[in-house]
Backbone as a chain_set.jsonl record, in Angstrom:
{"seq": "MAAVEQQLSELETFGLQVSGCTRCRLSQGRTQVVFGAGNAQGYPFVGQAGKLLDKLLAGIGLDRDSVYIANVLKCRPPGNRDPGADEIEACEGHLFRQIELIRPRVVATLGNFATKLLSGKPAGITRVHGAEQDVTVGGNRVLLYPLYHPAAALYTPAMLKVLEEDFARLPAILGRPAAEVVAAAAPQAAPPVLAEPAVQLGLF", "coords": {"N": [[21.911, 27.24, -72.289], [23.493, 25.062, -72.936], [21.648, 23.367, -74.079], [21.026, 24.72, -76.421], [23.494, 24.66, -77.736], [23.728, 21.914, -78.147], [21.574, 21.556, -79.857], [22.452, 23.011, -82.097], [24.672, 21.505, -82.785], [23.453, 19.083, -83.485], [21.975, 19.931, -85.688], [24.041, 20.671, -87.41], [25.308, 18.207, -87.815], [23.232, 16.823, -89.038], [22.973, 18.384, -91.317], [25.331, 17.743, -92.679], [24.8, 15.098, -93.289], [22.637, 15.399, -95.046], [23.897, 16.658, -97.134], [24.919, 14.694, -98.733], [22.778, 13.551, -99.962], [20.875, 11.552, -102.21], [18.279, 11.212, -103.054], [16.596, 12.177, -105.051], [16.373, 13.257, -108.537], [17.559, 15.757, -108.667], [19.925, 15.738, -107.327], [21.82, 14.904, -109.092], [22.693, 16.991, -110.707], [23.409, 19.065, -109.06], [25.335, 21.732, -107.597], [25.698, 22.526, -105.071], [24.387, 21.88, -101.833], [21.693, 23.483, -100.343], [21.153, 23.969, -97.259], [20.187, 25.344, -94.88], [19.755, 28.411, -92.99], [20.772, 30.5, -90.31], [21.389, 29.298, -87.736], [23.084, 27.408, -88.772], [24.967, 25.598, -91.316], [25.067, 26.633, -94.769], [23.287, 28.83, -96.963], [20.415, 30.027, -97.645], [18.066, 31.857, -99.726], [18.919, 34.26, -101.396], [19.94, 37.066, -103.487], [17.653, 39.461, -105.04], [15.146, 38.904, -103.872], [15.984, 37.915, -101.434], [17.155, 40.186, -100.334], [14.907, 41.771, -100.03], [13.549, 40.231, -98.146], [15.299, 40.536, -95.978], [14.875, 43.248, -95.493], [12.156, 43.256, -94.797], [12.231, 41.72, -92.459], [13.871, 43.375, -90.877], [12.141, 45.47, -90.593], [10.421, 44.63, -88.616], [12.005, 44.401, -86.483], [13.754, 42.214, -86.537], [16.391, 39.975, -87.65], [18.402, 37.904, -89.838], [19.845, 36.356, -88.085], [18.158, 35.946, -85.999], [16.169, 34.321, -86.802], [15.37, 31.184, -88.394], [16.051, 29.97, -91.539], [14.883, 27.761, -93.914], [14.9, 25.448, -96.665], [12.346, 23.949, -98.708], [13.121, 22.212, -100.737], [16.41, 20.937, -100.887], [18.196, 21.143, -102.893], [18.664, 23.314, -105.563], [16.33, 23.593, -108.181], [16.898, 23.251, -111.754], [17.331, 26.325, -113.451], [15.892, 27.553, -111.502], [13.277, 26.689, -111.43], [9.826, 25.765, -110.614], [9.391, 23.402, -107.944], [9.123, 19.849, -108.477], [6.444, 17.513, -107.797], [7.365, 14.972, -107.083], [9.944, 15.579, -106.305], [9.557, 17.198, -104.067], [8.334, 15.327, -102.404], [10.436, 13.524, -102.069], [12.209, 15.065, -100.636], [10.992, 16.154, -98.411], [11.208, 14.958, -95.91], [13.66, 15.774, -94.921], [13.232, 18.465, -94.301], [11.201, 18.236, -92.372], [12.661, 16.975, -90.383], [14.505, 18.978, -89.744], [12.774, 20.851, -88.576], [11.915, 19.359, -86.435], [14.298, 19.213, -84.97], [14.834, 21.926, -84.413], [12.567, 22.833, -83.091], [10.553, 25.002, -83.217], [8.172, 27.568, -82.199], [6.661, 28.985, -83.963], [6.102, 28.761, -87.419], [6.742, 30.336, -90.333], [5.564, 30.239, -93.482], [6.742, 30.74, -96.782], [5.213, 31.505, -99.562], [3.469, 29.365, -102.004], [4.281, 26.558, -102.205], [5.674, 25.767, -99.842], [3.697, 26.414, -97.995], [1.498, 24.724, -98.693], [2.692, 22.216, -98.336], [3.4, 22.133, -95.56], [1.029, 22.748, -94.272], [-0.565, 20.74, -95.112], [-2.744, 20.992, -96.664], [-4.707, 21.838, -99.596], [-5.193, 24.506, -100.155], [-4.277, 27.58, -101.628], [-1.738, 30.197, -101.353], [-2.848, 32.715, -101.783], [-5.373, 32.573, -100.688], [-4.905, 31.923, -97.988], [-2.933, 33.519, -96.808], [-1.506, 35.285, -94.078], [-3.225, 34.157, -92.236], [-3.446, 32.397, -89.32], [-2.562, 29.003, -88.547], [-3.024, 26.04, -86.744], [-0.888, 23.461, -86.56], [0.722, 20.203, -86.85], [4.041, 19.491, -87.22], [6.918, 17.704, -88.087], [6.663, 16.243, -85.77], [6.127, 18.145, -83.879], [3.9, 20.463, -82.431], [2.929, 23.379, -83.946], [2.517, 26.903, -84.681], [1.438, 27.777, -87.735], [2.156, 30.214, -90.1], [1.238, 31.537, -92.91], [2.808, 33.3, -95.58], [3.11, 35.563, -98.356], [5.493, 34.868, -100.916], [8.522, 36.688, -100.931], [9.603, 37.173, -103.492], [7.391, 37.428, -105.106], [6.505, 39.911, -104.545], [8.312, 41.724, -105.452], [8.051, 43.337, -107.763], [5.525, 44.282, -107.634], [3.723, 46.625, -106.259], [1.261, 46.581, -104.804], [1.142, 43.96, -103.845], [3.418, 43.949, -102.262], [2.64, 45.686, -100.226], [0.651, 44.167, -98.948], [2.229, 42.045, -98.068], [3.948, 43.363, -96.292], [2.07, 44.169, -94.391], [1.212, 41.67, -93.426], [3.631, 40.699, -92.369], [3.934, 42.559, -90.334], [2.305, 41.64, -88.34], [3.664, 39.619, -87.125], [5.437, 40.202, -84.812], [3.572, 40.458, -82.665], [2.474, 37.905, -82.636], [4.729, 36.365, -82.057], [5.292, 37.401, -79.584], [3.396, 36.49, -77.847], [2.458, 34.569, -74.931], [3.833, 31.302, -74.689], [1.95, 29.219, -74.375], [-0.301, 30.277, -75.472], [0.278, 30.412, -78.121], [0.873, 27.795, -79.125], [-0.184, 24.668, -77.805], [1.773, 22.779, -77.096], [4.565, 24.091, -76.568], [7.664, 25.294, -77.963], [11.062, 25.416, -76.641], [12.205, 28.571, -75.307], [14.556, 29.344, -76.482], [14.478, 28.479, -79.057], [14.527, 29.515, -82.413], [12.349, 31.452, -84.639], [10.979, 29.971, -87.627], [11.445, 30.307, -91.097], [9.925, 29.313, -94.012], [10.241, 28.262, -97.379], [9.548, 27.491, -100.908], [11.151, 25.593, -103.276], [13.107, 27.098, -102.75], [13.032, 28.372, -100.095], [12.081, 28.223, -96.476], [10.573, 29.316, -93.374], [11.285, 29.507, -89.852], [10.193, 30.309, -86.557]], "CA": [[22.907, 27.391, -73.348], [23.932, 23.736, -73.344], [20.621, 22.814, -74.965], [21.167, 25.39, -77.712], [24.707, 24.121, -78.363], [23.411, 20.563, -78.603], [20.69, 21.739, -81.008], [23.288, 23.43, -83.221], [25.497, 20.366, -83.149], [22.601, 18.123, -84.172], [21.662, 20.503, -86.993], [25.244, 20.593, -88.234], [25.485, 16.804, -88.174], [22.188, 16.485, -90.004], [23.317, 19.078, -92.556], [26.365, 16.952, -93.357], [24.128, 13.918, -93.837], [21.815, 15.83, -96.178], [24.768, 17.078, -98.242], [25.181, 13.539, -99.585], [21.495, 12.968, -100.353], [20.652, 11.212, -103.627], [16.901, 10.722, -103.117], [15.886, 12.579, -106.267], [17.214, 13.564, -109.688], [18.253, 17.034, -108.517], [21.269, 15.488, -106.797], [22.734, 14.607, -110.197], [23.257, 18.187, -111.325], [23.607, 20.152, -108.102], [26.694, 22.158, -107.262], [25.734, 22.748, -103.631], [23.154, 21.678, -101.08], [21.334, 24.665, -99.549], [20.523, 23.299, -96.125], [19.426, 26.277, -94.055], [20.548, 29.523, -92.48], [20.343, 31.011, -89.025], [22.405, 28.755, -86.862], [23.618, 26.2, -89.406], [25.652, 25.827, -92.575], [24.179, 26.83, -95.917], [22.731, 30.17, -96.929], [19.335, 30.167, -98.616], [17.417, 33.136, -99.906], [19.853, 35.299, -101.809], [19.417, 37.865, -104.588], [16.745, 40.552, -104.715], [14.135, 38.434, -102.92], [16.652, 37.831, -100.146], [17.314, 41.557, -99.825], [13.595, 42.206, -99.569], [13.287, 39.517, -96.898], [16.075, 41.217, -94.937], [14.189, 44.515, -95.207], [10.917, 42.933, -94.083], [12.614, 41.312, -91.103], [14.342, 44.564, -90.163], [10.972, 46.293, -90.306], [9.77, 44.151, -87.384], [13.024, 44.268, -85.448], [14.441, 40.928, -86.594], [17.35, 39.775, -88.735], [18.569, 36.472, -90.14], [20.396, 35.654, -86.932], [17.102, 35.691, -85.018], [15.241, 33.352, -87.379], [16.023, 30.1, -89.121], [15.468, 29.854, -92.874], [15.149, 26.448, -94.497], [14.273, 25.179, -97.952], [11.583, 22.729, -98.911], [14.105, 21.404, -101.455], [17.776, 21.296, -100.502], [18.93, 21.374, -104.142], [17.898, 24.227, -106.415], [15.978, 23.038, -109.496], [17.497, 23.979, -112.882], [16.622, 27.544, -113.814], [15.062, 27.961, -110.361], [11.883, 26.357, -111.749], [9.034, 25.244, -109.506], [9.741, 22.019, -107.606], [8.199, 18.803, -108.872], [5.815, 16.813, -106.673], [8.234, 13.873, -106.672], [11.105, 16.173, -105.633], [9.098, 17.607, -102.734], [8.12, 14.101, -101.619], [11.737, 12.944, -101.742], [12.997, 15.955, -99.781], [10.237, 16.706, -97.292], [11.682, 14.399, -94.645], [14.767, 16.607, -94.431], [12.641, 19.667, -93.7], [10.514, 17.836, -91.141], [13.687, 16.701, -89.376], [15.017, 20.271, -89.292], [11.788, 21.432, -87.667], [11.965, 18.539, -85.221], [15.496, 19.587, -84.204], [14.768, 23.329, -83.99], [11.415, 22.95, -82.196], [10.043, 26.378, -83.165], [6.766, 27.773, -81.858], [6.008, 29.551, -85.135], [6.712, 28.527, -88.722], [6.176, 31.212, -91.356], [5.834, 29.693, -94.805], [6.855, 31.767, -97.805], [4.735, 31.055, -100.851], [2.538, 28.253, -102.159], [4.765, 25.192, -102.01], [5.924, 25.537, -98.418], [2.42, 26.487, -97.283], [0.724, 23.506, -98.94], [3.379, 21.068, -97.742], [3.379, 22.117, -94.098], [-0.347, 22.768, -93.779], [-1.208, 19.506, -95.506], [-4.009, 21.36, -97.296], [-4.492, 22.306, -100.969], [-5.476, 25.934, -100.316], [-3.122, 28.359, -102.037], [-1.309, 31.305, -100.521], [-3.753, 33.858, -101.947], [-6.515, 32.38, -99.776], [-4.576, 31.691, -96.577], [-1.86, 34.366, -96.276], [-1.84, 36.063, -92.889], [-4.18, 33.441, -91.383], [-2.736, 31.42, -88.505], [-3.062, 27.632, -88.555], [-2.423, 25.172, -85.731], [-0.548, 22.216, -87.253], [1.803, 19.398, -86.303], [5.095, 19.312, -88.218], [8.113, 17.138, -87.48], [6.343, 15.776, -84.42], [5.912, 19.284, -82.995], [2.743, 21.296, -82.703], [3.414, 24.728, -84.191], [1.629, 27.844, -85.333], [1.843, 28.014, -89.118], [1.742, 31.553, -90.508], [1.576, 31.649, -94.333], [3.131, 34.618, -96.136], [3.504, 35.577, -99.758], [6.935, 34.809, -101.14], [9.018, 38.025, -101.28], [9.823, 37.326, -104.933], [6.123, 37.825, -105.725], [6.246, 41.32, -104.24], [9.418, 42.578, -105.91], [7.652, 44.296, -108.794], [4.097, 44.552, -107.499], [3.539, 47.43, -105.038], [0.102, 46.148, -104.023], [1.535, 42.725, -103.177], [4.382, 44.322, -101.229], [1.89, 46.263, -99.109], [0.027, 43.047, -98.232], [3.301, 41.305, -97.4], [4.382, 44.176, -95.151], [1.019, 44.107, -93.37], [1.258, 40.337, -92.807], [4.847, 40.654, -91.555], [3.753, 43.423, -89.166], [1.594, 40.891, -87.297], [4.544, 38.615, -86.526], [5.893, 40.482, -83.441], [2.523, 40.152, -81.695], [2.363, 36.445, -82.568], [5.918, 35.855, -81.363], [5.316, 37.913, -78.221], [2.404, 35.833, -77.004], [2.936, 33.453, -74.101], [3.932, 30.079, -75.482], [0.731, 28.427, -74.299], [-1.307, 30.882, -76.333], [0.659, 30.172, -79.508], [0.544, 26.384, -79.303], [-0.252, 23.983, -76.522], [3.085, 22.193, -76.829], [5.458, 25.149, -77.044], [9.087, 25.004, -78.035], [11.848, 26.191, -75.696], [12.343, 29.97, -75.707], [15.764, 29.517, -77.285], [14.242, 28.08, -80.441], [14.2, 30.661, -83.254], [11.257, 31.227, -85.578], [11.445, 29.37, -88.88], [10.862, 30.816, -92.33], [10.018, 28.257, -95.006], [9.92, 28.642, -98.748], [9.43, 26.299, -101.737], [12.442, 25.017, -103.6], [14.086, 28.058, -102.301], [13.109, 28.509, -98.633], [11.013, 28.098, -95.484], [11.009, 30.037, -92.19], [10.856, 29.028, -88.538], [10.392, 31.254, -85.457]], "C": [[23.368, 26.029, -73.858], [22.937, 23.115, -74.324], [20.731, 23.42, -76.361], [22.379, 24.848, -78.456], [24.468, 22.715, -78.895], [22.534, 20.625, -79.861], [21.491, 22.102, -82.252], [24.146, 22.279, -83.721], [24.683, 19.338, -83.932], [22.232, 18.623, -85.564], [22.853, 20.39, -87.941], [25.475, 19.162, -88.712], [24.469, 16.39, -89.227], [22.463, 17.15, -91.35], [24.369, 18.327, -93.352], [25.757, 15.701, -93.987], [23.341, 14.28, -95.104], [22.68, 16.183, -97.386], [25.099, 15.926, -99.191], [23.922, 12.877, -100.112], [21.418, 12.707, -101.855], [19.227, 10.712, -103.836], [16.169, 11.106, -104.392], [16.879, 12.997, -107.341], [17.987, 14.87, -109.548], [19.678, 16.848, -108.002], [22.292, 15.306, -107.915], [23.39, 15.857, -110.78], [23.563, 19.316, -110.357], [25.083, 20.488, -107.954], [26.843, 22.343, -105.763], [24.378, 22.434, -103.028], [22.911, 22.931, -100.256], [20.498, 24.16, -98.382], [19.631, 24.236, -95.322], [20.325, 27.378, -93.565], [19.92, 30.05, -91.21], [21.402, 30.582, -88.042], [22.975, 27.469, -87.447], [24.286, 26.556, -90.717], [24.651, 25.967, -93.713], [23.523, 28.194, -95.826], [21.665, 30.318, -97.996], [18.884, 31.611, -98.729], [18.407, 34.246, -100.182], [19.227, 36.088, -102.967], [18.444, 38.921, -104.103], [15.658, 40.129, -103.723], [14.724, 38.328, -101.52], [16.833, 39.2, -99.513], [15.982, 42.097, -99.306], [13.228, 41.508, -98.264], [14.037, 40.182, -95.747], [15.387, 42.513, -94.513], [12.906, 44.283, -94.414], [11.194, 42.512, -92.65], [13.05, 42.507, -90.271], [13.172, 45.449, -89.757], [10.215, 45.863, -89.062], [10.807, 43.843, -86.306], [13.747, 42.936, -85.407], [15.5, 40.957, -87.685], [17.541, 38.279, -88.923], [19.136, 35.683, -88.967], [19.33, 35.317, -85.894], [16.007, 34.783, -85.561], [16.045, 32.233, -88.015], [15.304, 29.939, -90.443], [15.872, 28.51, -93.468], [14.389, 26.291, -95.798], [13.397, 23.945, -97.893], [12.465, 21.738, -99.671], [15.494, 21.873, -101.066], [18.681, 21.494, -101.715], [18.074, 22.275, -105.026], [17.579, 23.559, -107.752], [16.618, 23.861, -110.614], [16.658, 25.191, -113.26], [15.723, 28.074, -112.72], [13.566, 27.744, -110.646], [11.159, 25.885, -110.497], [9.444, 23.802, -109.204], [8.682, 21.045, -108.073], [7.636, 18.095, -107.652], [6.69, 15.682, -106.161], [9.465, 14.393, -105.928], [10.736, 16.612, -104.217], [8.937, 16.375, -101.847], [9.45, 13.485, -101.183], [12.465, 13.76, -100.687], [12.286, 16.38, -98.493], [10.703, 16.171, -95.933], [12.831, 15.197, -94.058], [14.229, 17.837, -93.716], [11.955, 19.333, -92.384], [11.52, 17.569, -90.025], [14.301, 18.001, -88.868], [14.063, 20.895, -88.273], [11.768, 20.668, -86.353], [13.145, 18.936, -84.346], [15.406, 20.999, -83.647], [13.662, 23.56, -82.966], [10.911, 24.39, -82.093], [8.595, 26.421, -82.677], [5.982, 28.226, -83.085], [6.805, 29.193, -86.384], [5.997, 29.422, -89.726], [6.554, 30.655, -92.724], [5.826, 30.816, -95.833], [6.417, 31.198, -99.148], [3.917, 29.778, -100.813], [3.074, 26.897, -101.741], [5.007, 24.869, -100.54], [4.616, 25.518, -97.638], [1.613, 25.205, -97.454], [1.367, 22.287, -98.283], [3.173, 21.018, -96.234], [1.968, 22.192, -93.518], [-1.052, 21.445, -94.064], [-2.543, 19.745, -96.191], [-3.728, 21.933, -98.689], [-4.677, 23.799, -101.167], [-4.199, 26.709, -100.619], [-2.886, 29.575, -101.164], [-2.238, 32.509, -100.63], [-4.919, 33.776, -100.968], [-6.1, 32.389, -98.313], [-3.492, 32.609, -96.007], [-2.363, 35.17, -95.07], [-2.817, 35.4, -91.942], [-3.451, 32.327, -90.634], [-3.404, 30.046, -88.587], [-2.308, 26.833, -87.491], [-2.159, 23.82, -86.384], [0.527, 21.454, -86.483], [2.788, 19.099, -87.422], [6.327, 18.755, -87.522], [7.885, 16.684, -86.053], [6.084, 16.888, -83.431], [4.664, 20.051, -83.406], [3.22, 22.741, -82.819], [2.296, 25.602, -84.749], [2.184, 28.122, -86.719], [1.282, 29.366, -89.546], [2.152, 31.77, -91.96], [1.783, 33.099, -94.778], [3.371, 34.492, -97.631], [5.018, 35.474, -99.847], [7.42, 36.214, -101.523], [9.245, 38.241, -102.767], [8.557, 37.809, -105.634], [5.856, 39.311, -105.541], [7.299, 42.272, -104.795], [8.959, 43.666, -106.877], [6.169, 44.629, -108.746], [3.844, 45.302, -106.197], [2.374, 46.969, -104.174], [0.417, 44.883, -103.234], [2.513, 43.015, -102.038], [3.669, 44.88, -100.009], [1.238, 45.161, -98.277], [1.081, 42.273, -97.446], [3.796, 42.056, -96.17], [3.354, 44.132, -94.027], [1.022, 42.759, -92.66], [2.491, 40.195, -91.916], [4.661, 41.441, -90.263], [3.025, 42.725, -88.023], [2.506, 39.923, -86.553], [5.012, 38.955, -85.104], [4.847, 40.158, -82.386], [2.363, 38.647, -81.525], [3.532, 35.873, -81.769], [5.957, 36.29, -79.907], [4.3, 37.286, -77.298], [3.049, 34.802, -76.096], [2.869, 32.167, -74.919], [2.636, 29.292, -75.509], [-0.364, 28.982, -75.197], [-0.989, 30.656, -77.804], [0.341, 28.735, -79.875], [0.587, 25.705, -77.95], [1.093, 23.397, -76.139], [4.134, 23.147, -77.382], [6.901, 24.691, -77.066], [9.809, 25.802, -76.964], [12.03, 27.609, -76.21], [13.541, 30.18, -76.619], [15.536, 29.198, -78.758], [13.855, 29.294, -81.277], [12.964, 30.388, -84.089], [11.824, 30.587, -86.839], [10.708, 29.979, -90.061], [11.01, 29.746, -93.399], [9.554, 28.692, -96.368], [9.893, 27.389, -99.621], [10.768, 25.664, -102.011], [13.495, 25.92, -103.016], [14.11, 28.144, -100.788], [11.858, 28.302, -97.801], [11.451, 28.798, -94.216], [10.453, 29.515, -90.886], [11.145, 30.058, -87.458], [10.288, 30.535, -84.13]], "O": [[23.604, 25.853, -75.053], [23.324, 22.429, -75.27], [20.553, 22.726, -77.363], [22.313, 24.602, -79.66], [24.951, 22.366, -79.972], [22.722, 19.853, -80.802], [21.243, 21.569, -83.333], [24.327, 22.1, -84.925], [25.161, 18.786, -84.924], [22.18, 17.841, -86.514], [22.699, 20.059, -89.117], [25.8, 18.937, -89.878], [24.801, 15.695, -90.187], [22.218, 16.558, -92.401], [24.3, 18.283, -94.58], [26.149, 15.293, -95.081], [23.379, 13.557, -96.1], [22.249, 16.027, -98.528], [25.513, 16.158, -100.327], [23.977, 11.771, -100.647], [21.84, 13.533, -102.664], [18.991, 9.873, -104.706], [15.217, 10.43, -104.781], [18.081, 13.083, -107.088], [18.981, 15.069, -110.247], [20.537, 17.704, -108.217], [23.486, 15.526, -107.712], [24.51, 15.795, -111.287], [23.936, 20.41, -110.78], [25.956, 19.645, -108.157], [27.954, 22.323, -105.233], [23.342, 22.693, -103.64], [23.805, 23.398, -99.551], [19.291, 23.953, -98.506], [18.453, 23.949, -95.11], [21.545, 27.291, -93.71], [18.699, 30.048, -91.052], [22.208, 31.386, -87.575], [23.313, 26.545, -86.707], [24.183, 27.692, -91.182], [23.525, 25.477, -93.627], [23.231, 28.668, -94.729], [21.967, 30.693, -99.129], [19.269, 32.469, -97.933], [18.698, 35.07, -99.315], [18.102, 35.8, -103.375], [18.402, 39.245, -102.916], [15.29, 40.9, -102.836], [14.047, 38.617, -100.533], [16.682, 39.357, -98.302], [15.929, 42.784, -98.286], [12.656, 42.132, -97.37], [13.479, 40.37, -94.666], [15.324, 42.835, -93.327], [12.606, 45.02, -93.475], [10.474, 42.903, -91.732], [12.659, 42.647, -89.113], [13.204, 46.097, -88.711], [9.445, 46.647, -88.507], [10.53, 43.123, -85.346], [14.295, 42.558, -84.371], [15.509, 41.847, -88.535], [16.906, 37.478, -88.237], [18.927, 34.473, -88.871], [19.566, 34.497, -85.008], [15.029, 34.503, -84.868], [17.264, 32.334, -88.154], [14.083, 29.789, -90.473], [17.054, 28.169, -93.517], [13.357, 26.929, -96.007], [13.662, 23.013, -97.134], [12.552, 20.567, -99.301], [15.732, 23.074, -100.929], [19.811, 21.964, -101.576], [16.885, 22.016, -105.212], [18.477, 23.011, -108.391], [16.856, 25.056, -110.434], [15.435, 25.104, -113.376], [14.886, 28.942, -112.965], [12.712, 28.496, -110.177], [11.775, 25.636, -109.46], [9.807, 23.06, -110.117], [7.492, 21.358, -108.072], [8.267, 18.073, -106.595], [6.762, 15.447, -104.955], [9.972, 13.728, -105.025], [11.511, 16.419, -103.28], [9.351, 16.376, -100.688], [9.574, 12.985, -100.065], [13.257, 13.211, -99.92], [12.922, 16.912, -97.584], [10.599, 16.867, -94.922], [12.967, 15.29, -92.838], [14.717, 18.205, -92.647], [12.105, 20.055, -91.398], [11.27, 17.893, -88.864], [14.591, 18.117, -87.677], [14.493, 21.403, -87.238], [11.621, 21.261, -85.284], [13.02, 18.993, -83.123], [15.851, 21.25, -82.527], [13.808, 24.393, -82.071], [10.85, 24.942, -80.995], [7.883, 25.419, -82.739], [4.803, 27.904, -83.238], [8.031, 29.307, -86.403], [4.793, 29.284, -89.946], [7.732, 30.607, -93.077], [5.004, 31.73, -95.763], [7.181, 30.484, -99.798], [3.698, 29.185, -99.756], [2.411, 26.162, -101.01], [4.59, 23.818, -100.053], [4.441, 24.706, -96.729], [1.1, 24.657, -96.478], [0.672, 21.429, -97.739], [2.812, 19.974, -95.69], [1.737, 21.746, -92.395], [-1.999, 21.067, -93.374], [-3.373, 18.842, -96.296], [-2.642, 22.455, -98.937], [-4.354, 24.321, -102.235], [-3.174, 26.525, -99.962], [-3.726, 29.939, -100.341], [-2.398, 33.249, -99.659], [-5.395, 34.799, -100.477], [-6.878, 32.828, -97.467], [-3.158, 32.49, -94.828], [-3.491, 35.663, -95.056], [-3.209, 36.003, -90.943], [-2.901, 31.416, -91.253], [-4.625, 29.932, -88.683], [-1.089, 26.949, -87.366], [-3.101, 23.105, -86.727], [1.161, 21.998, -85.578], [2.42, 18.525, -88.446], [6.741, 19.272, -86.484], [8.793, 16.73, -85.223], [5.843, 16.618, -82.255], [4.413, 20.258, -84.593], [3.844, 23.267, -81.898], [1.272, 25.109, -85.223], [3.288, 28.65, -86.852], [0.093, 29.637, -89.38], [3.293, 32.148, -92.225], [1.031, 33.997, -94.399], [3.786, 33.439, -98.115], [5.735, 35.937, -98.96], [6.793, 36.868, -102.357], [9.1, 39.36, -103.261], [8.634, 38.517, -106.638], [5.076, 39.905, -106.286], [7.192, 43.487, -104.628], [9.437, 44.798, -106.807], [5.619, 45.19, -109.693], [3.759, 44.682, -105.138], [2.477, 46.964, -102.947], [0.005, 44.75, -102.082], [2.439, 42.396, -100.977], [4.05, 44.581, -98.877], [1.265, 45.209, -97.048], [0.854, 41.891, -96.298], [4.035, 41.452, -95.125], [3.714, 44.065, -92.852], [0.855, 42.696, -91.442], [2.403, 39.632, -90.824], [5.167, 41.042, -89.215], [3.109, 43.157, -86.873], [2.16, 39.456, -85.467], [4.988, 38.072, -84.247], [5.186, 39.638, -81.323], [2.144, 38.161, -80.415], [3.347, 35.008, -80.913], [6.582, 35.627, -79.079], [4.332, 37.522, -76.091], [4.075, 34.221, -76.447], [1.965, 31.976, -75.733], [2.258, 28.754, -76.55], [-1.251, 28.247, -75.633], [-1.886, 30.704, -78.646], [-0.385, 28.486, -80.837], [1.317, 26.129, -77.055], [1.513, 23.502, -74.987], [4.543, 23.023, -78.537], [7.309, 23.821, -76.297], [9.253, 26.759, -76.426], [12.012, 27.833, -77.421], [13.542, 31.096, -77.44], [16.324, 29.607, -79.611], [12.947, 30.033, -80.897], [12.561, 29.235, -84.242], [13.029, 30.66, -87.084], [9.489, 30.146, -90.024], [12.13, 29.31, -93.668], [8.568, 29.419, -96.491], [10.191, 26.305, -99.119], [11.455, 25.238, -101.083], [14.643, 25.521, -102.821], [15.192, 27.992, -100.222], [10.744, 28.216, -98.318], [12.658, 28.874, -93.987], [9.288, 29.123, -90.812], [12.235, 30.631, -87.437], [10.427, 31.158, -83.078]]}, "num_chains": 1, "name": "protein.A"}
């Protein structure tokens, strides 16, 4: 328990540091920094896509308190547009540090931007969704599990079915012995992480 409390304290301290970030132009017009949600300040993934995410998590016996959701960008781009390459580059260190502090065994990326950033590969989500990848992020070896972004499935039944099928595999992945997920496993207390583009990312 002491280790978890220390982890939360470090995340909170880091969140306060990030709230004053001026690394990119998005800081000039932001009203709020969206740091992460789970066991820290900030609440990413709201609206209809957020409701669908809640439903998908509930479908596999999880909720937001059992995962950690973080953004690739900590400031929402105007009009919720796609993040620019320079904005991702300026902000990626914050995400890597969050993953370093949380030490998850599994990171589920939501959509193209989070998947490409954390995999370090150009392959898009259509090609790699539901396919596990062994990667090193934030100094930690983790299992990367790419998923379609829930927003993409809101109005497309076929896409929703694929997303539900990919989500359904998560309990088996999370239930494996740590050594089978990644060689250097995180402590059991570490939650999964969900990661998204300008909007969010997930860690388990």
